[in-house]
PDB file of C-alpha atoms in Angstrom:
ATOM      1  CA  MET I  34      62.235 183.331 152.448  1.00 37.00           C
ATOM      2  CA  PHE I  35      63.058 181.795 149.137  1.00 35.00           C
ATOM      3  CA  ARG I  36      64.759 183.866 146.525  1.00 39.00           C
ATOM      4  CA  ARG I  37      63.029 184.003 143.221  1.00 38.00           C
ATOM      5  CA  ARG I  38      65.094 182.314 140.571  1.00 40.00           C
ATOM      6  CA  PRO I  39      65.900 184.422 137.541  1.00 41.00           C
ATOM      7  CA  PRO I  40      64.092 183.314 134.385  1.00 41.00           C
ATOM      8  CA  ARG I  41      65.953 180.872 132.200  1.00 40.00           C
ATOM      9  CA  PRO I  42      67.250 182.362 128.971  1.00 40.00           C
ATOM     10  CA  ALA I  43      65.381 181.266 125.877  1.00 39.00           C
ATOM     11  CA  ARG I  44      67.028 178.460 123.985  1.00 40.00           C
ATOM     12  CA  SER I  45      68.400 179.245 120.606  1.00 39.00           C
ATOM     13  CA  ALA I  46      66.728 177.482 117.721  1.00 39.00           C
ATOM     14  CA  GLU I  47      70.146 176.688 116.295  1.00 43.00           C
ATOM     15  CA  VAL I  48      71.448 173.235 117.205  1.00 41.00           C
ATOM     16  CA  VAL I  49      75.159 173.265 117.990  1.00 44.00           C
ATOM     17  CA  PRO I  50      76.640 169.759 117.860  1.00 46.00           C
ATOM     18  CA  LEU I  51      78.826 168.697 120.750  1.00 43.00           C
ATOM     19  CA  SER I  52      82.492 168.229 120.077  1.00 52.00           C
ATOM     20  CA  ARG I  53      83.895 164.703 120.076  1.00 53.00           C
ATOM     21  CA  THR I  54      85.577 165.401 123.435  1.00 56.00           C
ATOM     22  CA  GLN I  55      82.345 166.740 124.921  1.00 54.00           C
ATOM     23  CA  LEU I  56      80.408 163.692 123.763  1.00 55.00           C
ATOM     24  CA  LEU I  57      82.811 161.274 125.378  1.00 60.00           C
ATOM     25  CA  ALA I  58      82.940 163.466 128.482  1.00 59.00           C
ATOM     26  CA  VAL I  59      79.146 163.296 128.756  1.00 53.00           C
ATOM     27  CA  LEU I  60      79.235 159.540 128.328  1.00 59.00           C
ATOM     28  CA  ALA I  61      82.018 159.095 130.869  1.00 55.00           C
ATOM     29  CA  GLY I  62      80.061 161.230 133.332  1.00 53.00           C
ATOM     30  CA  LEU I  63      77.084 158.932 132.998  1.00 46.00           C
ATOM     31  CA  LEU I  64      79.268 155.985 133.903  1.00 44.00           C
ATOM     32  CA  LEU I  65      79.780 157.364 137.399  1.00 41.00           C
ATOM     33  CA  VAL I  66      76.102 157.549 138.340  1.00 37.00           C
ATOM     34  CA  GLY I  67      75.697 153.976 139.569  1.00 30.00           C
ATOM     35  CA  GLY I  68      75.095 150.408 138.490  1.00 28.00           C
ATOM     36  CA  VAL I  69      77.264 148.286 136.191  1.00 28.00           C
ATOM     37  CA  LEU I  70      78.192 150.000 132.954  1.00 30.00           C
ATOM     38  CA  LEU I  71      78.294 148.500 129.533  1.00 30.00           C
ATOM     39  CA  TYR I  72      78.941 151.607 127.498  1.00 29.00           C
ATOM     40  CA  GLY I  73      78.255 151.303 123.805  1.00 28.00           C
ATOM     41  CA  LEU I  74      79.741 153.536 121.178  1.00 29.00           C
ATOM     42  CA  GLY I  75      78.092 152.601 117.910  1.00 27.00           C
ATOM     43  CA  TYR I  76      80.557 152.328 115.127  1.00 25.00           C
ATOM     44  CA  THR I  77      78.665 152.929 111.982  1.00 23.00           C
ATOM     45  CA  LEU I  78      80.113 153.080 108.542  1.00 22.00           C
ATOM     46  CA  VAL I  79      77.395 154.369 106.270  1.00 24.00           C
ATOM     47  CA  SER I  80      77.415 154.706 102.495  1.00 26.00           C
ATOM     48  CA  SER I  81      74.596 156.538 100.771  1.00 26.00           C
ATOM     49  CA  PHE I  82      75.799 155.510  97.346  1.00 26.00           C
ATOM     50  CA  SER I  83      77.311 152.585  95.489  1.00 29.00           C
ATOM     51  CA  ALA I  84      81.002 151.740  95.674  1.00 33.00           C
ATOM     52  CA  GLY I  85      83.206 154.301  94.011  1.00 36.00           C
ATOM     53  CA  SER I  86      80.567 157.019  93.775  1.00 37.00           C
ATOM     54  CA  ALA I  87      80.334 160.165  95.862  1.00 39.00           C
ATOM     55  CA  PRO I  88      77.448 161.388  98.035  1.00 42.00           C
ATOM     56  CA  ASP I  89      75.078 164.102  96.871  1.00 44.00           C
ATOM     57  CA  GLY I  90      76.870 167.430  96.698  1.00 40.00           C
ATOM     58  CA  VAL I  91      80.372 165.917  97.002  1.00 49.00           C
ATOM     59  CA  GLN I  92      81.461 164.661  93.627  1.00 46.00           C
ATOM     60  CA  SER I  93      84.611 162.634  93.189  1.00 50.00           C
ATOM     61  CA  SER I  94      85.331 164.563  90.001  1.00 45.00           C
ATOM     62  CA  ALA I  95      84.434 167.991  91.391  1.00 49.00           C
ATOM     63  CA  HIS I  96      86.890 170.817  90.704  1.00 54.00           C
ATOM     64  CA  GLN I  97      89.232 168.587  88.741  1.00 61.00           C
ATOM     65  CA  ASP I  98      91.001 171.683  87.425  1.00 62.00           C
ATOM     66  CA  ALA I  99      91.707 172.894  90.973  1.00 72.00           C
ATOM     67  CA  ASP I 100      94.808 172.167  93.002  1.00 87.00           C
ATOM     68  CA  PRO I 101      94.469 168.602  94.407  1.00 88.00           C
ATOM     69  CA  ALA I 102      95.044 169.770  97.992  1.00 91.00           C
ATOM     70  CA  GLN I 103      92.398 172.488  97.645  1.00 94.00           C
ATOM     71  CA  ARG I 104      89.965 170.052  96.028  1.00 94.00           C
ATOM     72  CA  ARG I 105      90.374 167.609  98.892  1.00 96.00           C
ATOM     73  CA  ASP I 106      90.049 170.387 101.462  1.00 96.00           C
ATOM     74  CA  VAL I 107      86.669 171.292  99.949  1.00 96.00           C
ATOM     75  CA  ILE I 108      85.444 167.701 100.208  1.00 96.00           C
ATOM     76  CA  ALA I 109      86.707 167.285 103.763  1.00 96.00           C
ATOM     77  CA  ALA I 110      85.296 170.599 104.990  1.00 96.00           C
ATOM     78  CA  ALA I 111      81.819 170.183 103.470  1.00 96.00           C
ATOM     79  CA  PRO I 112      79.311 170.274 106.368  1.00 95.00           C
ATOM     80  CA  MET I 113      77.414 167.149 107.302  1.00 95.00           C
ATOM     81  CA  ALA I 114      73.918 166.655 108.686  1.00 94.00           C
ATOM     82  CA  THR I 115      73.110 168.643 111.827  1.00 93.00           C
ATOM     83  CA  VAL I 116      71.487 166.647 114.625  1.00 91.00           C
ATOM     84  CA  ALA I 117      70.317 167.411 118.147  1.00 89.00           C
ATOM     85  CA  GLN I 118      73.016 167.606 120.813  1.00 83.00           C
ATOM     86  CA  ASP I 119      71.731 164.497 122.558  1.00 80.00           C
ATOM     87  CA  ALA I 120      71.019 162.445 119.417  1.00 85.00           C
ATOM     88  CA  GLY I 121      73.870 160.075 120.214  1.00 82.00           C
ATOM     89  CA  LEU I 122      72.500 159.478 123.700  1.00 78.00           C
ATOM     90  CA  THR I 123      68.801 159.194 122.884  1.00 81.00           C
ATOM     91  CA  PRO I 124      67.554 155.648 122.193  1.00 85.00           C
ATOM     92  CA  GLY I 125      65.389 155.129 119.143  1.00 88.00           C
ATOM     93  CA  VAL I 126      64.307 152.526 116.637  1.00 88.00           C
ATOM     94  CA  ALA I 127      63.763 153.654 113.057  1.00 91.00           C
ATOM     95  CA  ILE I 128      60.642 152.542 111.210  1.00 89.00           C
ATOM     96  CA  ALA I 129      62.745 151.696 108.156  1.00 90.00           C
ATOM     97  CA  LEU I 130      66.503 151.313 107.811  1.00 90.00           C
ATOM     98  CA  PRO I 131      68.634 151.446 104.667  1.00 92.00           C
ATOM     99  CA  SER I 132      69.923 148.090 103.514  1.00 93.00           C
ATOM    100  CA  ALA I 133      72.925 146.994 105.556  1.00 94.00           C
ATOM    101  CA  ILE I 134      76.387 147.030 104.033  1.00 94.00           C
ATOM    102  CA  ARG I 135      78.835 144.211 104.693  1.00 94.00           C
ATOM    103  CA  LEU I 136      82.307 145.623 105.189  1.00 96.00           C
ATOM    104  CA  PRO I 137      85.274 143.785 103.676  1.00 96.00           C
ATOM    105  CA  ALA I 138      87.172 141.564 106.095  1.00 96.00           C
ATOM    106  CA  ALA I 139      90.781 142.081 107.134  1.00 97.00           C
ATOM    107  CA  THR I 140      93.304 139.676 105.667  1.00 97.00           C
ATOM    108  CA  THR I 141      96.137 140.360 108.113  1.00 97.00           C
ATOM    109  CA  VAL I 142      97.061 142.121 111.339  1.00 96.00           C
ATOM    110  CA  GLY I 143      99.210 145.190 110.806  1.00 96.00           C
ATOM    111  CA  VAL I 144     101.433 147.304 113.030  1.00 96.00           C
ATOM    112  CA  SER I 145     100.195 148.228 116.512  1.00 97.00           C
ATOM    113  CA  GLY I 146      97.793 145.285 116.365  1.00 97.00           C
ATOM    114  CA  VAL I 147      95.456 146.994 113.885  1.00 98.00           C
ATOM    115  CA  PRO I 148      93.699 144.646 111.414  1.00 97.00           C
ATOM    116  CA  SER I 149      94.692 145.431 107.818  1.00 97.00           C
ATOM    117  CA  GLY I 150      94.646 144.108 104.275  1.00 97.00           C
ATOM    118  CA  TYR I 151      91.432 145.843 103.198  1.00 98.00           C
ATOM    119  CA  PRO I 152      90.776 146.384  99.466  1.00 97.00           C
ATOM    120  CA  ARG I 153      91.429 149.550  97.489  1.00 97.00           C
ATOM    121  CA  THR I 154      87.786 150.673  97.541  1.00 97.00           C
ATOM    122  CA  PRO I 155      85.827 153.319  99.494  1.00 97.00           C
ATOM    123  CA  GLU I 156      84.394 150.535 101.651  1.00 97.00           C
ATOM    124  CA  GLY I 157      87.924 149.243 102.224  1.00 98.00           C
ATOM    125  CA  ALA I 158      88.982 152.694 103.426  1.00 98.00           C
ATOM    126  CA  ALA I 159      85.992 152.828 105.784  1.00 97.00           C
ATOM    127  CA  ALA I 160      86.769 149.362 107.129  1.00 97.00           C
ATOM    128  CA  GLN I 161      90.395 150.351 107.746  1.00 97.00           C
ATOM    129  CA  LEU I 162      89.369 153.523 109.579  1.00 97.00           C
ATOM    130  CA  ALA I 163      86.963 151.475 111.659  1.00 97.00           C
ATOM    131  CA  ALA I 164      89.716 149.014 112.560  1.00 97.00           C
ATOM    132  CA  ILE I 165      92.020 151.859 113.598  1.00 97.00           C
ATOM    133  CA  GLU I 166      89.435 153.491 115.825  1.00 95.00           C
ATOM    134  CA  VAL I 167      88.170 150.243 117.340  1.00 95.00           C
ATOM    135  CA  ARG I 168      91.746 149.394 118.320  1.00 96.00           C
ATOM    136  CA  VAL I 169      92.290 152.786 119.976  1.00 95.00           C
ATOM    137  CA  LEU I 170      88.947 153.198 121.726  1.00 92.00           C
ATOM    138  CA  SER I 171      88.771 149.597 122.930  1.00 92.00           C
ATOM    139  CA  ALA I 172      92.123 149.985 124.681  1.00 91.00           C
ATOM    140  CA  MET I 173      91.604 153.568 125.959  1.00 91.00           C
ATOM    141  CA  SER I 174      95.379 153.911 126.352  1.00 93.00           C
ATOM    142  CA  LEU I 175      97.169 157.168 125.586  1.00 94.00           C
ATOM    143  CA  PRO I 176     100.490 155.449 124.732  1.00 94.00           C
ATOM    144  CA  LEU I 177      98.678 153.116 122.320  1.00 96.00           C
ATOM    145  CA  ALA I 178      96.722 155.992 120.743  1.00 96.00           C
ATOM    146  CA  THR I 179      99.998 157.810 120.084  1.00 97.00           C
ATOM    147  CA  GLU I 180     101.576 154.637 118.685  1.00 97.00           C
ATOM    148  CA  VAL I 181      98.617 153.915 116.394  1.00 98.00           C
ATOM    149  CA  TYR I 182      98.619 157.444 115.001  1.00 98.00           C
ATOM    150  CA  ARG I 183     102.360 157.252 114.374  1.00 97.00           C
ATOM    151  CA  ASP I 184     101.970 153.949 112.511  1.00 97.00           C
ATOM    152  CA  TRP I 185      98.719 154.703 110.679  1.00 98.00           C
ATOM    153  CA  ALA I 186      98.839 158.389 109.686  1.00 97.00           C
ATOM    154  CA  LEU I 187     100.801 160.095 106.942  1.00 97.00           C
ATOM    155  CA  PRO I 188     102.940 163.204 107.638  1.00 95.00           C
ATOM    156  CA  GLY I 189     101.166 166.538 107.359  1.00 95.00           C
ATOM    157  CA  GLY I 190      98.163 165.758 109.534  1.00 95.00           C
ATOM    158  CA  VAL I 191      97.124 167.100 112.927  1.00 95.00           C
ATOM    159  CA  GLY I 192      99.671 165.027 114.856  1.00 96.00           C
ATOM    160  CA  ALA I 193      99.154 162.409 117.545  1.00 96.00           C
ATOM    161  CA  ALA I 194      98.606 164.895 120.390  1.00 94.00           C
ATOM    162  CA  ASP I 195      95.795 166.712 118.558  1.00 94.00           C
ATOM    163  CA  TRP I 196      94.221 163.667 116.879  1.00 95.00           C
ATOM    164  CA  SER I 197      90.548 163.438 117.837  1.00 92.00           C
ATOM    165  CA  GLN I 198      90.893 159.866 119.128  1.00 93.00           C
ATOM    166  CA  THR I 199      93.854 160.751 121.356  1.00 93.00           C
ATOM    167  CA  ARG I 200      91.764 163.566 122.815  1.00 91.00           C
ATOM    168  CA  ASN I 201      88.817 161.207 123.258  1.00 89.00           C
ATOM    169  CA  VAL I 202      90.944 158.703 125.149  1.00 90.00           C
ATOM    170  CA  GLN I 203      92.347 161.477 127.339  1.00 88.00           C
ATOM    171  CA  SER I 204      88.844 162.818 128.034  1.00 85.00           C
ATOM    172  CA  PHE I 205      87.466 159.373 128.866  1.00 84.00           C
ATOM    173  CA  LEU I 206      90.310 158.515 131.233  1.00 84.00           C
ATOM    174  CA  THR I 207      89.911 161.877 132.956  1.00 79.00           C
ATOM    175  CA  HIS I 208      86.133 161.866 133.349  1.00 76.00           C
ATOM    176  CA  ALA I 209      85.999 158.172 134.229  1.00 74.00           C
ATOM    177  CA  ARG I 210      88.607 158.936 136.927  1.00 71.00           C
ATOM    178  CA  GLN I 211      91.117 156.366 135.809  1.00 74.00           C
ATOM    179  CA  SER I 212      94.373 156.422 137.765  1.00 69.00           C
ATOM    180  CA  SER I 213      96.826 156.464 134.853  1.00 78.00           C
ATOM    181  CA  ASN I 214      97.145 157.037 131.103  1.00 83.00           C
ATOM    182  CA  GLN I 215      95.306 153.794 130.366  1.00 81.00           C
ATOM    183  CA  LEU I 216      92.318 151.839 131.667  1.00 80.00           C
ATOM    184  CA  ASP I 217      92.397 150.680 135.273  1.00 77.00           C
ATOM    185  CA  PRO I 218      91.994 146.934 135.919  1.00 75.00           C
ATOM    186  CA  GLY I 219      88.310 146.119 136.020  1.00 73.00           C
ATOM    187  CA  THR I 220      87.275 148.832 133.550  1.00 79.00           C
ATOM    188  CA  LEU I 221      86.228 147.258 130.247  1.00 79.00           C
ATOM    189  CA  VAL I 222      85.469 148.964 126.934  1.00 84.00           C
ATOM    190  CA  SER I 223      84.283 147.279 123.750  1.00 83.00           C
ATOM    191  CA  VAL I 224      83.692 148.934 120.382  1.00 89.00           C
ATOM    192  CA  THR I 225      81.784 147.474 117.429  1.00 89.00           C
ATOM    193  CA  PRO I 226      80.767 148.833 114.026  1.00 88.00           C
ATOM    194  CA  ALA I 227      77.204 150.102 113.543  1.00 94.00           C
ATOM    195  CA  ALA I 228      77.169 152.072 110.264  1.00 95.00           C
ATOM    196  CA  ILE I 229      79.333 153.898 107.717  1.00 96.00           C
ATOM    197  CA  GLN I 230      79.177 156.909 105.488  1.00 96.00           C
ATOM    198  CA  ILE I 231      81.425 157.650 102.496  1.00 97.00           C
ATOM    199  CA  LYS I 232      81.473 161.426 102.406  1.00 97.00           C
ATOM    200  CA  GLY I 233      83.483 161.867  99.233  1.00 97.00           C
ATOM    201  CA  THR I 234      86.246 160.553  97.006  1.00 97.00           C
ATOM    202  CA  ASP I 235      88.979 162.060  94.837  1.00 97.00           C
ATOM    203  CA  GLY I 236      90.109 159.298  92.537  1.00 96.00           C
ATOM    204  CA  PRO I 237      90.661 155.692  93.631  1.00 96.00           C
ATOM    205  CA  ASP I 238      93.303 156.528  96.250  1.00 97.00           C
ATOM    206  CA  TRP I 239      91.611 159.150  98.429  1.00 98.00           C
ATOM    207  CA  VAL I 240      88.420 158.917 100.497  1.00 97.00           C
ATOM    208  CA  VAL I 241      86.769 160.810 103.338  1.00 97.00           C
ATOM    209  CA  ALA I 242      85.301 157.881 105.275  1.00 97.00           C
ATOM    210  CA  CYS I 243      83.022 158.227 108.292  1.00 97.00           C
ATOM    211  CA  VAL I 244      82.160 155.729 110.993  1.00 95.00           C
ATOM    212  CA  LEU I 245      79.558 155.588 113.747  1.00 94.00           C
ATOM    213  CA  LEU I 246      80.768 153.623 116.772  1.00 91.00           C
ATOM    214  CA  ASP I 247      78.833 151.590 119.335  1.00 89.00           C
ATOM    215  CA  VAL I 248      80.986 151.507 122.466  1.00 79.00           C
ATOM    216  CA  ARG I 249      80.245 149.608 125.659  1.00 76.00           C
ATOM    217  CA  ALA I 250      82.174 149.976 128.886  1.00 75.00           C
ATOM    218  CA  ALA I 251      81.971 148.305 132.272  1.00 70.00           C
ATOM    219  CA  LEU I 252      82.366 150.808 135.058  1.00 67.00           C
ATOM    220  CA  LYS I 253      79.979 152.170 137.683  1.00 58.00           C
ATOM    221  CA  ALA I 254      76.949 153.079 135.608  1.00 50.00           C
ATOM    222  CA  GLU I 255      75.151 152.117 132.469  1.00 45.00           C
ATOM    223  CA  ALA I 256      75.256 154.335 129.414  1.00 54.00           C
ATOM    224  CA  ARG I 257      75.368 154.161 125.672  1.00 66.00           C
ATOM    225  CA  MET I 258      75.785 156.577 122.787  1.00 77.00           C
ATOM    226  CA  GLY I 259      76.301 156.773 119.064  1.00 85.00           C
ATOM    227  CA  TYR I 260      79.469 158.619 118.059  1.00 85.00           C
ATOM    228  CA  GLY I 261      80.210 159.679 114.467  1.00 90.00           C
ATOM    229  CA  THR I 262      83.692 160.458 113.179  1.00 92.00           C
ATOM    230  CA  CYS I 263      85.374 161.104 109.803  1.00 95.00           C
ATOM    231  CA  GLU I 264      88.966 160.994 108.525  1.00 96.00           C
ATOM    232  CA  ARG I 265      90.759 161.555 105.225  1.00 96.00           C
ATOM    233  CA  MET I 266      91.968 158.119 104.107  1.00 96.00           C
ATOM    234  CA  GLN I 267      94.742 157.727 101.517  1.00 97.00           C
ATOM    235  CA  TRP I 268      95.918 154.594  99.702  1.00 96.00           C
ATOM    236  CA  THR I 269      99.692 154.163  99.881  1.00 95.00           C
ATOM    237  CA  GLY I 270     100.215 151.189  97.585  1.00 93.00           C
ATOM    238  CA  ASP I 271      99.457 148.376 100.034  1.00 93.00           C
ATOM    239  CA  ARG I 272      97.176 149.819 102.707  1.00 95.00           C
ATOM    240  CA  TRP I 273      94.962 152.753 103.685  1.00 96.00           C
ATOM    241  CA  LEU I 274      96.389 155.406 106.041  1.00 96.00           C
ATOM    242  CA  ILE I 275      94.942 158.550 107.595  1.00 95.00           C
ATOM    243  CA  GLY I 276      95.793 161.242 105.071  1.00 96.00           C
ATOM    244  CA  PRO I 277      97.370 164.666 105.597  1.00 96.00           C
ATOM    245  CA  GLY I 278      95.374 167.857 105.933  1.00 95.00           C
ATOM    246  CA  THR I 279      92.939 169.424 108.358  1.00 93.00           C
ATOM    247  CA  THR I 280      90.352 167.303 110.150  1.00 93.00           C
ATOM    248  CA  PRO I 281      87.098 166.861 108.152  1.00 95.00           C
ATOM    249  CA  ALA I 282      83.889 168.519 109.289  1.00 94.00           C
ATOM    250  CA  LEU I 283      82.190 166.894 112.275  1.00 92.00           C
ATOM    251  CA  ALA I 284      80.131 163.808 111.532  1.00 94.00           C
ATOM    252  CA  PRO I 285      76.622 163.586 113.012  1.00 92.00           C
ATOM    253  CA  SER I 286      76.473 161.493 116.197  1.00 91.00           C
ATOM    254  CA  THR I 287      73.180 159.607 116.444  1.00 91.00           C
ATOM    255  CA  TRP I 288      71.796 156.592 118.251  1.00 87.00           C
ATOM    256  CA  PRO I 289      72.505 153.605 115.954  1.00 88.00           C
ATOM    257  CA  GLY I 290      69.388 152.426 114.156  1.00 87.00           C
ATOM    258  CA  SER I 291      67.297 155.482 115.062  1.00 89.00           C
ATOM    259  CA  ASP I 292      65.292 157.756 112.770  1.00 88.00           C
ATOM    260  CA  ALA I 293      67.891 160.447 113.407  1.00 92.00           C
ATOM    261  CA  SER I 294      70.568 158.018 112.228  1.00 93.00           C
ATOM    262  CA  VAL I 295      68.694 157.335 108.999  1.00 92.00           C
ATOM    263  CA  GLU I 296      68.010 161.021 108.375  1.00 93.00           C
ATOM    264  CA  ALA I 297      71.689 161.821 108.952  1.00 95.00           C
ATOM    265  CA  GLY I 298      72.675 159.415 106.165  1.00 94.00           C
ATOM    266  CA  TRP I 299      74.133 156.516 108.139  1.00 95.00           C
ATOM    267  CA  GLN I 300      73.941 153.064 106.520  1.00 93.00           C
ATOM    268  CA  PRO I 301      73.909 150.099 108.918  1.00 94.00           C
ATOM    269  CA  VAL I 302      76.750 147.621 108.886  1.00 93.00           C
ATOM    270  CA  ALA I 303      75.765 143.983 108.507  1.00 89.00           C
ATOM    271  CA  SER I 304      76.926 141.694 111.290  1.00 77.00           C
ATOM    272  CA  ASN I 305      79.472 139.083 110.273  1.00 67.00           C
TER     273      ASN I 305
END
């Protein structure tokens, strides 16, 4: 005789976004199903306003009489759009997309092989963050992730071990069953920009920039997802670095170019 299965509990109406580690773990799990994988992580820097302005509800001049650290904490911690858990894994084509933004080009290659030389603008900060994360996620190497954080983050942040991208690399290597702390020969990962979002600014030298990544990997399955991420970016006189303080609120992860992506505020990046 068959046992009657207990009824499934009702789903909560509240949508709880997956953590960055969970998203990459889901993606890595898909790679093991079968076939040849080109895994895309859409890297989208989206701006819902003109250069130098702040998005609705996050004003660059907000709380000017408050302590600068507290003011920046408020901007960083402000919640972002809530999307379905599988929005980054669900294909979609939006009926209408915002106009694409062309990110500034790098003028040099900086330490740890990260492109640099971006201008002192919100879009320059977003482009620098994108370059940092493309370098780390394309290599999927824990030693390189640690090196990049050391070279591209100011003191007072979360530290290399707890940086979201270090955790993502660790999760990917684990769930993709790689044999060491970096990609095995024959496993390929590519990362390209899809859209950006400038969450807020505090003067010309501080920006919370967000990127949506389109990542593709060659392994044993085929999968793709959109993955959103944000960092505090601070100008140091000649380049943008990841700024000190707690990690900003989670960015919405959506399929690049989908209705969900548009509704979440992502602005497509123009191809060069």
